[in-house]
XYZ file of C-alpha atoms in Angstrom:
521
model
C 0.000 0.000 0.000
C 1.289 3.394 -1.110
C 2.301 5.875 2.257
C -0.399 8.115 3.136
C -0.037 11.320 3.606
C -1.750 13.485 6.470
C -2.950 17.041 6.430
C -3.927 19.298 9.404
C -7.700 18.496 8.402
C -7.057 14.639 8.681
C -5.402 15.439 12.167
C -8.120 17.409 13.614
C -10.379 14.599 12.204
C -8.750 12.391 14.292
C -8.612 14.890 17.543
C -12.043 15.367 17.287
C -13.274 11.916 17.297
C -10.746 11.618 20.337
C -12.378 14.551 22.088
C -15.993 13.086 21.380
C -14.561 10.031 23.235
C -14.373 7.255 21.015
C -11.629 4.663 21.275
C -8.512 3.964 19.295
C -9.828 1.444 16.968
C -12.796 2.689 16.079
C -11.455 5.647 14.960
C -8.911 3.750 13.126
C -12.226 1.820 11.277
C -14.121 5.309 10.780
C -11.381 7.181 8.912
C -9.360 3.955 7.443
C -6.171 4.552 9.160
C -3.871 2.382 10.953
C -4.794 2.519 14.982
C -0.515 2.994 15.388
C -1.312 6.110 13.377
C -4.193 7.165 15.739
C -2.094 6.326 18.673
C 1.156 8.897 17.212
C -1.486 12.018 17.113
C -3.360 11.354 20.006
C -0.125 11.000 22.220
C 0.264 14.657 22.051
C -3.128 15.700 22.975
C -2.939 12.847 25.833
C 0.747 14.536 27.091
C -0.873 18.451 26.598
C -3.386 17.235 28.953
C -6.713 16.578 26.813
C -8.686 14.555 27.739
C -11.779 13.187 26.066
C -14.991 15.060 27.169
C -17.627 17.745 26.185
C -15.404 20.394 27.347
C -12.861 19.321 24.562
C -11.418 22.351 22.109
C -13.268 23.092 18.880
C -12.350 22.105 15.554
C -10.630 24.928 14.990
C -8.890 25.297 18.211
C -7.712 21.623 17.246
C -6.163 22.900 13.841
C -4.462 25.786 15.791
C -2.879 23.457 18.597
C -1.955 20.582 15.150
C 0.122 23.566 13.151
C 2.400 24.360 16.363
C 2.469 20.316 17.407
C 3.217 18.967 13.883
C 4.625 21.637 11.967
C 5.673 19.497 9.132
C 1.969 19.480 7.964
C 0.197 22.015 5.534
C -2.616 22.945 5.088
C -2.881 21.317 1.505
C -0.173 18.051 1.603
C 2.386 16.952 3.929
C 5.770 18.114 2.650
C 6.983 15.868 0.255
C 10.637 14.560 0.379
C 11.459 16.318 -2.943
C 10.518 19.619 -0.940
C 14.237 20.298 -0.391
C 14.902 20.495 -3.951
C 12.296 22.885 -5.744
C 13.151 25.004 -2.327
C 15.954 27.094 -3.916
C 14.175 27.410 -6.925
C 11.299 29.355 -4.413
C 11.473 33.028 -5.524
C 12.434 32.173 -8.923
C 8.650 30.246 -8.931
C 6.696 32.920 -7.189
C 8.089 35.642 -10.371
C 7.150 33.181 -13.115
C 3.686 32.520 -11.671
C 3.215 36.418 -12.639
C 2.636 35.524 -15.985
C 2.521 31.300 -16.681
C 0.715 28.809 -15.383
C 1.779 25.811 -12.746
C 2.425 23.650 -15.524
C 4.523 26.000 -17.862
C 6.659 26.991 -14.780
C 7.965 23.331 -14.186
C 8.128 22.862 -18.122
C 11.042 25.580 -18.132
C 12.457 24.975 -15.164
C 13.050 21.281 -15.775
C 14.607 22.296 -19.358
C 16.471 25.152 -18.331
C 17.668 24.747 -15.294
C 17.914 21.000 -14.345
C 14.734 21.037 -12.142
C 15.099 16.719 -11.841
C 11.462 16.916 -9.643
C 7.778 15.547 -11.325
C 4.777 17.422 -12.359
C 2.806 16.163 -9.681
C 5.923 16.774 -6.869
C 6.047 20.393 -8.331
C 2.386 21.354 -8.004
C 2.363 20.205 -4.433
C 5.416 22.457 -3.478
C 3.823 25.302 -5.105
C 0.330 24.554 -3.833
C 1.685 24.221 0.024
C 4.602 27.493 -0.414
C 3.312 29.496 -3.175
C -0.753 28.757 -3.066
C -2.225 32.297 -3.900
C 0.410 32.795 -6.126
C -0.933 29.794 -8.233
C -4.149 30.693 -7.610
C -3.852 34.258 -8.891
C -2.143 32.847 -11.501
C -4.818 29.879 -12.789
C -7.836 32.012 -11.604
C -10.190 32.839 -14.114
C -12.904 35.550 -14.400
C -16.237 35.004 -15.514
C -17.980 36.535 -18.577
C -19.875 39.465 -17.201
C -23.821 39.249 -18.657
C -24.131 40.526 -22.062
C -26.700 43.050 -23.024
C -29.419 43.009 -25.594
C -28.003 43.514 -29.165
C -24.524 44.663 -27.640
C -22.685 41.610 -28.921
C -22.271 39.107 -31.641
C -19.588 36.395 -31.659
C -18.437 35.003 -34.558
C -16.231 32.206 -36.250
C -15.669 29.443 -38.965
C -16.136 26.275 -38.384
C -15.865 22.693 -40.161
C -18.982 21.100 -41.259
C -18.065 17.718 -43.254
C -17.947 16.903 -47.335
C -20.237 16.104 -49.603
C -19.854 14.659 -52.818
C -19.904 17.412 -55.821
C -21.705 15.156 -59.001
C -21.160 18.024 -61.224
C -17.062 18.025 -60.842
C -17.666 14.210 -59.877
C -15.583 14.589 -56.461
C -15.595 15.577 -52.634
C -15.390 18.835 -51.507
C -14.894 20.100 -48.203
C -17.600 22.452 -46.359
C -17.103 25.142 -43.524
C -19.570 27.167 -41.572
C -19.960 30.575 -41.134
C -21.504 31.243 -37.670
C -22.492 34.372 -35.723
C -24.690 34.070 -32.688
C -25.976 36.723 -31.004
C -24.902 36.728 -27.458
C -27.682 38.000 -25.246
C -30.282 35.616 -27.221
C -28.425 32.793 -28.752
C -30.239 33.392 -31.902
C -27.430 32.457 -34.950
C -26.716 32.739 -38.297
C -25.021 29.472 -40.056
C -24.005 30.179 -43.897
C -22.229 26.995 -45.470
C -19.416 27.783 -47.556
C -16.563 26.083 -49.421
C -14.147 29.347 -49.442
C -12.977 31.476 -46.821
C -11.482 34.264 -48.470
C -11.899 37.872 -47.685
C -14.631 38.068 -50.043
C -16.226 35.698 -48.844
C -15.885 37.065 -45.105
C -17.400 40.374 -45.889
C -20.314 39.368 -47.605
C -21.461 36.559 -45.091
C -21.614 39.556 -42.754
C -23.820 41.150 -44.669
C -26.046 38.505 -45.450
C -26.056 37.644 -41.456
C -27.436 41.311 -40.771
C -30.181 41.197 -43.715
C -30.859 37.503 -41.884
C -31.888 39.133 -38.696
C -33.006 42.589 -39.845
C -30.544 44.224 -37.815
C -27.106 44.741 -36.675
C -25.162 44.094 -33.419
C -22.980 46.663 -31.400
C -20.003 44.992 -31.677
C -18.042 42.016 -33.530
C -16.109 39.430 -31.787
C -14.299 37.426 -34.234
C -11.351 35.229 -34.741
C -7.868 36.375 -35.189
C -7.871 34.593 -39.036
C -6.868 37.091 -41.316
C -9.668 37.057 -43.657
C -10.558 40.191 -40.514
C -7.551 40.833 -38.553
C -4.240 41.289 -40.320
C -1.977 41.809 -36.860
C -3.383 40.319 -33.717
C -3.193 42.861 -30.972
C -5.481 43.094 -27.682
C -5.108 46.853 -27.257
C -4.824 48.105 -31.275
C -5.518 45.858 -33.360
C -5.266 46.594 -37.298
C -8.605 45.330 -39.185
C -8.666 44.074 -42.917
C -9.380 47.143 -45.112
C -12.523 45.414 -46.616
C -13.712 44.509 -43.111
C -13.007 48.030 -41.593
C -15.352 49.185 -44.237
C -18.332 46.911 -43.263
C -17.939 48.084 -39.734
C -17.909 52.239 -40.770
C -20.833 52.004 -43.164
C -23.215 49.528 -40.388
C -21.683 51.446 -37.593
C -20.623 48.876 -35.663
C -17.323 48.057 -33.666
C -15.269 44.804 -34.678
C -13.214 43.906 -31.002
C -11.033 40.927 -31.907
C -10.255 37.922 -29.681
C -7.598 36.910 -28.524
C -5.192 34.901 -29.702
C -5.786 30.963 -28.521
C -8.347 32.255 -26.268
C -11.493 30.664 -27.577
C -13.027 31.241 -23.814
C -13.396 35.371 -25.442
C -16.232 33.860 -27.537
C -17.742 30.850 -25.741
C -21.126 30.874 -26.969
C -20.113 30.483 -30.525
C -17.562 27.991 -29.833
C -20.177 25.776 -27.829
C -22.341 25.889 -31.198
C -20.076 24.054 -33.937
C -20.787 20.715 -32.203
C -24.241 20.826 -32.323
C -24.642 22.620 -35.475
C -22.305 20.034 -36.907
C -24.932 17.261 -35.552
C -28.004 18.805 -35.926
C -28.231 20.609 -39.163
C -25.111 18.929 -41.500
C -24.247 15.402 -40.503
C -25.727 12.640 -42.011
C -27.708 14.204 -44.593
C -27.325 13.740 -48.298
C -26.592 17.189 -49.799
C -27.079 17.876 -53.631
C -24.802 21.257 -54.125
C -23.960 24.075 -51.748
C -26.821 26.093 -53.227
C -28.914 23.410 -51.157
C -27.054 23.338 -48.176
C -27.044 27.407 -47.532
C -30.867 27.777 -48.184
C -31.177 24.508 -45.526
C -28.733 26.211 -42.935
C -30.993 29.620 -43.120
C -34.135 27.134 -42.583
C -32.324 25.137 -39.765
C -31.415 28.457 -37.543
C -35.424 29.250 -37.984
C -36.890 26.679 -37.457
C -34.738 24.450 -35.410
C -32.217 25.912 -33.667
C -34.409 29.204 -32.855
C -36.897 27.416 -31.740
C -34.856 24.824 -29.590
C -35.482 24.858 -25.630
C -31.914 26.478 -24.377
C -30.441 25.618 -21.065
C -28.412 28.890 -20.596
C -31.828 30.771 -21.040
C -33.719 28.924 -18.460
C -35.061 26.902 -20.928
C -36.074 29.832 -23.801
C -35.916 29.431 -27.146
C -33.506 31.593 -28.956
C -35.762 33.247 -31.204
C -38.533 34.082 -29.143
C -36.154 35.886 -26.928
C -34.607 37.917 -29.973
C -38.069 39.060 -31.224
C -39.348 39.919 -27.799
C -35.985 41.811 -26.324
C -32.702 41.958 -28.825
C -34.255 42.578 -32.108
C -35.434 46.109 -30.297
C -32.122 46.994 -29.227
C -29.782 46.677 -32.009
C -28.719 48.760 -34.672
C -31.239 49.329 -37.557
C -29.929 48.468 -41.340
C -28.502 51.451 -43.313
C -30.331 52.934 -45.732
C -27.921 52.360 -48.615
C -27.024 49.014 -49.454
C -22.755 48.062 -48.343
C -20.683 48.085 -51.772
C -18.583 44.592 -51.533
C -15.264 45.192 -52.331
C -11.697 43.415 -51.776
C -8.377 45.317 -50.721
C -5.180 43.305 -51.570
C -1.505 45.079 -51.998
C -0.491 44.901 -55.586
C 3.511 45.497 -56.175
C 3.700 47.425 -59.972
C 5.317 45.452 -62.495
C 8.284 47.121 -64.613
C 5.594 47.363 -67.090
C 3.164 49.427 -65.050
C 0.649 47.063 -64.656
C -0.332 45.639 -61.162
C -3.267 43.194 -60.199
C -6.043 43.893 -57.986
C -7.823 40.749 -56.520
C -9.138 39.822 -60.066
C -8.253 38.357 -63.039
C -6.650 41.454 -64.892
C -4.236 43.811 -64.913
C -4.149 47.474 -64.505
C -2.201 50.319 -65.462
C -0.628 52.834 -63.104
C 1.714 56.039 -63.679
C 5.052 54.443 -64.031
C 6.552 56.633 -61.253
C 4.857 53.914 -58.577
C 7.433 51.335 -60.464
C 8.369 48.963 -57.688
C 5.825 50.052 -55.107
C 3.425 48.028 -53.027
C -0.406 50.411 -53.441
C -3.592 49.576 -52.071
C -5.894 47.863 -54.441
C -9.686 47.682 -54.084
C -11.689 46.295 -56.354
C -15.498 46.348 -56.272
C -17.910 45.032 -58.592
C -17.679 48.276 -61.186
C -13.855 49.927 -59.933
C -10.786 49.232 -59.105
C -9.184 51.664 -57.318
C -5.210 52.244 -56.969
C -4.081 54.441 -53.494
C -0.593 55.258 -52.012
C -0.764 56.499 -48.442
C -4.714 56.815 -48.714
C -4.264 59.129 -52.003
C -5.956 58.026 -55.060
C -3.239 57.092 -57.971
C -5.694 55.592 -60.407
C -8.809 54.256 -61.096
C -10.448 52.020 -63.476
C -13.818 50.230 -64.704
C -13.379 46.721 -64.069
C -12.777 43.784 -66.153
C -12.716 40.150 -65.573
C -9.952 39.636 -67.540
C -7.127 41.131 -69.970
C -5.194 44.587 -69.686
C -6.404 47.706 -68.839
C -3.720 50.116 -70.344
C -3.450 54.175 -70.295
C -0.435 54.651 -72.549
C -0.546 58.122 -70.541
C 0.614 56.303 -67.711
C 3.984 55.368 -69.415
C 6.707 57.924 -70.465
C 5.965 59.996 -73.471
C 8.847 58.533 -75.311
C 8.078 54.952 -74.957
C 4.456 55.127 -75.265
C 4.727 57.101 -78.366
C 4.365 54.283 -80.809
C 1.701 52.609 -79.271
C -0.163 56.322 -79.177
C 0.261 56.500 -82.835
C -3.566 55.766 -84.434
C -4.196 55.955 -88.175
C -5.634 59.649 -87.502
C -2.777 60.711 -85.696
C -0.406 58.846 -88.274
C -2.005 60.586 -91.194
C -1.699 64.483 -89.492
C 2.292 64.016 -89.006
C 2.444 62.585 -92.389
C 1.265 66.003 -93.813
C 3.667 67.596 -91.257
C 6.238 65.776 -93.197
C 5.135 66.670 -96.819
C 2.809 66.341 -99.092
C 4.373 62.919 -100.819
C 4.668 61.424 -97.337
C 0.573 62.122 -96.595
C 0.155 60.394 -100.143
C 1.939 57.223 -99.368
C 0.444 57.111 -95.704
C -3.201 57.210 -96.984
C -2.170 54.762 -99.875
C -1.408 52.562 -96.889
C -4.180 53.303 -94.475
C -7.071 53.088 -97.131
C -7.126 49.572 -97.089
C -6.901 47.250 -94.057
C -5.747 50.161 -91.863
C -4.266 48.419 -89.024
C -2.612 45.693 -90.336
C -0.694 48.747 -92.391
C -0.674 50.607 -89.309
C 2.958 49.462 -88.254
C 4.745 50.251 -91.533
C 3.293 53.531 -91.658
C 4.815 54.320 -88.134
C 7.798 53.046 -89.734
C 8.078 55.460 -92.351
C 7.040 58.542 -89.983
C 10.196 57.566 -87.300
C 12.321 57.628 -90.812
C 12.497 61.243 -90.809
C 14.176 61.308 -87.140
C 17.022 59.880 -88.791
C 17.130 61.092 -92.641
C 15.341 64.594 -91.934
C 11.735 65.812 -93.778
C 13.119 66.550 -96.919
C 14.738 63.459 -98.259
C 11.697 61.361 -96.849
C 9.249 63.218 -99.202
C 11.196 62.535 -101.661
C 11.730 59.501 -101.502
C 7.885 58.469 -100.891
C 7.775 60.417 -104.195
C 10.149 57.914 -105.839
C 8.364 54.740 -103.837
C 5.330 56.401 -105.668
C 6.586 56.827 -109.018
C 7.919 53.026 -109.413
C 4.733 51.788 -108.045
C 5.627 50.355 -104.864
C 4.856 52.525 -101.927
C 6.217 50.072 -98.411
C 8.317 51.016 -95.922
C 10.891 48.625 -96.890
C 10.724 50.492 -100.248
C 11.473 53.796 -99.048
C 14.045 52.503 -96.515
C 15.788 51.001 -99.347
C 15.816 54.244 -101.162
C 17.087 56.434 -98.152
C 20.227 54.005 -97.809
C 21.081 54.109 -101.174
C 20.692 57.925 -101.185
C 18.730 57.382 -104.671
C 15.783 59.654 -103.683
C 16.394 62.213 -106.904
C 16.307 59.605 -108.929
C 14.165 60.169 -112.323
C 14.399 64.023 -111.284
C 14.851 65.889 -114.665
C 18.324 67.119 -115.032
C 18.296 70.924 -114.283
C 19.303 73.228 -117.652
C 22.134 75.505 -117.018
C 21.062 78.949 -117.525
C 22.547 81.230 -119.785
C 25.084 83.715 -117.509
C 27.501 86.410 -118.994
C 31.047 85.120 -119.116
C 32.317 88.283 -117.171
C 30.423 87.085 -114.189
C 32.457 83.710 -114.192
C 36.120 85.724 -113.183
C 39.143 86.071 -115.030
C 39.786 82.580 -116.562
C 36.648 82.154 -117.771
C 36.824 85.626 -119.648
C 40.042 85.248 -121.568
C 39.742 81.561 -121.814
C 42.709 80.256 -121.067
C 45.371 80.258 -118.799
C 48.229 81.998 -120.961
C 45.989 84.635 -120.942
C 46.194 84.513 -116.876
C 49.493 84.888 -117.073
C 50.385 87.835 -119.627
């Protein structure tokens, strides 16, 4: 048999049923204890002079006279025999308790420091040197009574799968859950994605469900809502700071791995999972979120709960919470999604969609906020619109404004705008452009640009003439007057100019006397 041991309370026990007179062994029977065990306790009351009687000390008075006659009791345990070695370890234990539990206190100390003691001999150290200090530390502090329509708690949850026929395979299914706190009335939407989309507009569904809107949010740290966890400043997803503005309600975040902040919708996936998903043979997820809305109506709102003295959860938000929550807005919320788009070398960047965007190149390399709705999508830097767009499911959005002039030039250059510098240029370059751009404009398109950046190199003159000679021979391409250009054969077929008749005294000396004897003389 394992060595028991004794308290002060299993002392007194034994004092008292000596006081009340009863022998030796039968207090031995009565508390299961050895009558040699009696005997060692009693011995001191018998040698301080008590005897038994009426006039015996109280129970109390016994525990007083047991600290100063046994002093290695406690009031929790006897002192163990590893006492000695967690002793030096005592004020070292009392700071940790400040801030971690019994358990996580022998975890490090053990690891860090060579604590060679058990679990079990640790706690009862602590519990018989350090008790309030692992109390204070393990203590916890009940949920104060929420008020009507001051509070909604809120989470995912996993449901099950069900087979998909149309993509002939399983797919997984989560719940969306918020449950009003005051009335445990809830809102279940089944979905198959949690993405911030998503997030946002089962929020707004949940508040059309119930005609109404709570004070406050208390939702999971997933980041779908909460980009950085943080008790005192938390910093909200841009999407779901929006919901919260235009319903006018506050979003207060759990805490992290502290489920006990929102008990009452943590209590719910278990039965929710049971009651409304679990063996049932679901077509589609079409099915399953029209069910789930018919389920927290029906069923669940209607279910006798114990926490409301046996209530049903929707008869107590009609009668009290509907009253005193926060009335829809009058404007319907505009879903939209917020991502952080870095712009590509080639000024595009990519909101949450499909397609791509142009921005002003000098944001090159930056990380802007994106939000897309379901008409815009919106560019900022430091909360200052950059650019905005209609949206598109797919493809490029491009401004060639957005680019530098000299780059974007060519791609600026339309037929109209081709056909005005050609008449900058001269009159034979207009002729060969609209030659070009009468027929099938655009696939011409590129070798009239061609010609036009020709001048940049050979000048305005010698390009009108030679479209004139690409003319004359029929064959008006931009390889043809390339060709001409290099070969610098532009006045070819010009007529030869006719000298014109000058006096010879205008031509000097030589010229005038004819020869050079006559230069000489």
């Amino acid at each position: 048999m394992a060595r028991r041991s004794f308290t002060v309370i299993d002392v007194v026990e034994i004092l008292v049923q000596f006081s009340a007179g009863r022998s030796k062994a039968e207090i031995g029977r009565s508390l299961d204890i050895d009558r040699g065990t009696v005997r060692k306790y009693t011995a001191r009351a018998e040698a301080e002079g008590f005897k038994p009687g009426p006039d015996g000390p109280t129970r109390s008075e016994w525990a007083a006279l047991c600290r100063g006659w046994f002093p290695e009791l406690s009031d929790a345990r006897a002192r163990s025999l590893t006492h000695p070695v967690v002793a030096p370890f005592h004020e070292t234990i009392k700071e940790m308790l400040k801030t971690n539990t019994v358990t996580t206190v022998h975890q490090r100390l053990r690891d860090e420091r060579g604590l060679a003691v058990s679990l079990t001999s640790f706690r009862r150290y602590v519990w018989a040197e350090l008790a309030e200090d692992a109390k204070r530390a393990e203590a916890t502090v009940p949920r104060p009574d929420v008020e009507p329509g001051d509070e909604a708690q809120i989470d995912y949850g996993y449901l099950g799968r069900y087979y998909d026929k149309a993509l002939e395979r399983w797919r997984k299914v989560w719940a969306f859950v918020l449950v009003l706190a005051y009335s445990r009335h809830m809102y279940v939407k089944p979905v198959i994605s949690m993405d911030q989309r998503h997030w946002t507009a089962c929020h707004v569904r949940a508040f059309e469900f119930f005609g109404a809107v709570p004070r406050r949010l208390v939702c999971d740290n997933l980041a779908n809502g909460v980009l950085k966890a943080d008790i005192y400043d938390p910093r909200l997803n841009r999407s779901y700071a929006e919901l919260a503005e235009h319903y006018g309600c506050l979003i207060d975040p759990a805490r992290r791995q502290k489920p006990k902040d929102k008990p009452r919708v943590e209590r719910q996936m278990p039965y929710i999972r049971d009651s409304f998903y679990a063996g049932r043979d679901w077509s589609g997820i079409g099915e399953q979120v029209e069910s789930a809305e018919s389920w927290c109506l029906e069923i669940a709102g209607l279910r006798q709960h114990r926490s409301l003295d046996g209530a049903a959860p929707l008869s107590l938000y009609k009668a009290v919470e509907k009253e005193a929550m926060l009335g829809l807005p009058r404007d319907p919320f505009e879903l939209a999604s917020w991502s952080r788009p870095t712009v590509g070398p080639d000024c595009l960047a990519k909101a949450t969609g499909k397609a791509l965007y142009s921005v002003p190149f000098r944001y090159i390399g930056e990380v802007l906020d994106a939000r897309e709705s379901s008409h815009r999508v919106e560019f900022f830097r430091s909360g200052e619109l950059v650019k905005s767009w209609e949206r598109v499911e797919s493809g490029r959005q491009v401004d060639w404004s957005d680019y530098p002039e000299e780059k974007a030039a060519f791609f600026m250059q339309t037929p109209q705008w081709c056909l005005r510098r050609a008449g900058e240029l001269g009159t034979h370059v207009h002729e060969l452009a609209a030659t070009l751009l009468s027929e099938q404009a655009m696939y011409n398109l590129r070798s009239v640009q061609g010609v036009l950046r020709l001048a940049e190199r050979h000048g305005a003159e010698r390009l009108d003439l030679a479209c004139r000679r690409a003319i004359e021979v029929g064959d008006p391409r931009y390889r043809t007057v390339k060709g001409i250009l290099l070969a610098g054969t532009e006045h070819d077929g010009e007529p030869e100019q006719a000298v014109p008749d000058v006096p010879a005294h205008l031509h000097g000396q030589q010229a005038l006397l004819g020869t050079d004897e006559a230069l000489e003389s």
